[in-house]
Short mmCIF file of C-alpha atoms in Angstrom, two decimals:
data_model
loop_
_atom_site.label_atom_id
_atom_site.label_comp_id
_atom_site.label_asym_id
_atom_site.label_seq_id
_atom_site.Cartn_x
_atom_site.Cartn_y
_atom_site.Cartn_z
CA VAL A 45 247.39 147.60 210.30
CA GLN A 46 243.76 147.05 209.37
CA LEU A 47 241.90 144.10 210.80
CA GLN A 48 238.84 142.28 209.82
CA ALA A 49 237.50 139.45 211.90
CA SER A 50 235.45 136.90 211.03
CA GLY A 51 234.13 133.61 211.71
CA GLY A 52 231.28 134.31 214.18
CA GLY A 53 227.92 132.90 214.21
CA LEU A 54 225.35 130.71 216.36
CA VAL A 55 226.46 127.51 217.62
CA GLN A 56 224.68 125.29 220.74
CA ALA A 57 226.25 125.11 224.16
CA GLY A 58 228.92 123.00 223.96
CA GLY A 59 230.04 123.52 220.45
CA SER A 60 232.99 125.38 218.84
CA LEU A 61 233.77 128.05 216.91
CA ARG A 62 237.14 129.29 214.90
CA LEU A 63 237.36 133.09 214.78
CA SER A 64 239.93 134.69 212.56
CA CYS A 65 241.37 138.03 212.46
CA ALA A 66 243.19 139.00 209.03
CA ALA A 67 245.50 141.61 208.81
CA SER A 68 246.67 144.13 206.12
CA GLY A 69 248.38 147.19 205.66
CA ARG A 70 251.75 146.26 208.09
CA THR A 71 253.45 143.67 208.94
CA PHE A 72 251.67 141.31 210.72
CA SER A 73 254.46 139.75 212.82
CA ASP A 74 255.42 142.99 214.06
CA TYR A 75 251.97 143.61 215.93
CA ILE A 76 251.15 141.73 219.25
CA MET A 77 247.42 140.81 218.67
CA GLY A 78 244.51 140.53 221.18
CA TRP A 79 240.91 139.31 221.27
CA PHE A 80 238.15 141.11 223.64
CA ARG A 81 234.36 140.59 223.65
CA GLN A 82 231.85 142.51 224.72
CA ALA A 83 228.15 141.48 225.54
CA PRO A 84 225.01 143.81 225.43
CA GLY A 85 225.19 145.73 228.73
CA LYS A 86 228.83 144.94 229.81
CA GLU A 87 231.77 146.52 229.35
CA ARG A 88 234.58 145.24 227.08
CA GLU A 89 236.26 142.19 228.05
CA PHE A 90 239.71 140.73 227.39
CA VAL A 91 239.74 137.23 225.98
CA ALA A 92 243.39 136.65 224.86
CA ALA A 93 246.86 138.02 223.65
CA ILE A 94 249.68 136.63 221.83
CA ASN A 95 253.04 138.12 221.50
CA TRP A 96 254.80 138.12 217.81
CA SER A 97 256.19 134.62 217.88
CA GLY A 98 253.20 133.09 219.24
CA ARG A 99 255.39 131.82 222.16
CA ASN A 100 253.87 134.17 225.01
CA LEU A 101 250.13 133.75 225.43
CA ARG A 102 247.59 135.11 228.10
CA TYR A 103 244.04 134.32 228.60
CA GLY A 104 241.45 135.73 230.44
CA ASP A 105 240.23 133.81 233.44
CA SER A 106 236.74 133.33 232.08
CA VAL A 107 237.80 131.28 229.13
CA LYS A 108 241.23 129.43 230.25
CA GLY A 109 241.29 125.97 229.39
CA ARG A 110 238.58 126.18 226.90
CA PHE A 111 239.92 129.03 224.42
CA THR A 112 243.11 129.04 222.23
CA ILE A 113 244.98 131.64 220.47
CA SER A 114 247.03 131.34 217.49
CA ARG A 115 248.75 133.17 215.00
CA ASP A 116 250.21 132.17 211.22
CA ASN A 117 252.53 135.33 210.57
CA ALA A 118 252.84 133.97 206.92
CA LYS A 119 249.14 134.51 206.27
CA ASN A 120 248.74 137.65 208.36
CA THR A 121 245.88 135.80 210.15
CA GLY A 122 245.28 135.36 214.00
CA TYR A 123 242.70 132.81 215.34
CA LEU A 124 240.71 132.18 218.23
CA GLN A 125 239.60 128.47 218.81
CA MET A 126 236.78 128.60 221.10
CA ASN A 127 235.60 125.45 222.35
CA SER A 128 233.23 124.20 225.34
CA LEU A 129 230.99 127.23 224.36
CA LYS A 130 228.37 128.44 227.29
CA PRO A 131 225.61 131.03 226.87
CA GLU A 132 227.85 133.64 228.86
CA ASP A 133 230.19 133.50 225.95
CA THR A 134 227.92 135.46 223.72
CA ALA A 135 229.30 138.48 222.64
CA VAL A 136 230.44 140.48 220.11
CA TYR A 137 234.48 139.49 219.54
CA TYR A 138 236.96 142.16 218.53
CA CYS A 139 240.83 141.52 217.43
CA ALA A 140 242.90 144.06 217.88
CA ALA A 141 246.75 144.68 217.53
CA ASP A 142 249.71 146.99 218.78
CA ARG A 143 253.20 147.05 218.13
CA ASN A 144 254.08 147.29 222.04
CA SER A 145 251.76 146.47 224.35
CA ASP A 146 249.29 143.36 224.91
CA ARG A 147 246.83 145.80 226.81
CA ASP A 148 246.55 148.93 225.25
CA TYR A 149 245.77 148.35 221.78
CA GLY A 150 246.21 150.97 219.07
CA TYR A 151 244.55 148.98 216.14
CA TRP A 152 240.97 147.20 216.41
CA GLY A 153 238.97 145.35 213.81
CA GLN A 154 235.40 145.52 213.34
CA GLY A 155 233.32 142.99 215.80
CA THR A 156 232.04 139.33 214.97
CA GLN A 157 229.24 138.34 216.51
CA VAL A 158 228.88 134.80 218.49
CA THR A 159 225.94 133.54 220.12
CA VAL A 160 225.66 130.30 222.02
CA SER A 161 222.46 129.16 222.52
CA SER A 162 221.43 126.81 225.79
#
C-alpha cells in the first residue's frame, strides 16, 4: 500500500489542523493505520493508531484529549484531527500502515510538516 500524507502547515498555538493520509494500491480497510511524528533532534514518537473498523483507538500520552484519529475506508483515507496545538507539537508527521501490527508498521508515507508558533 502507498501512503500520502498531507494537511500540514503553520498554525498558532491553540489552533487546529487536520492531517490526511491517502492510501492506494491495496484494500485500505485491511490495514491498521498509525500516525507518528519526529521533531528535529528527537526520536520518532508514536501519536495515534486505529484498527481497520475504527473501533479500536490508541493515543500517545502527549496528545490524549487533543488529537483524534479516524478513517474513512470508502475514501481510502485516514485522518488526524489536531486541536489545542502547542509549540511542542511541531514536528514532521508521518502516517503508516500494517496488516497485523499497530506497533511495527511495514508501510510509511512521506512526512508532512506541522509548525506551531507560540
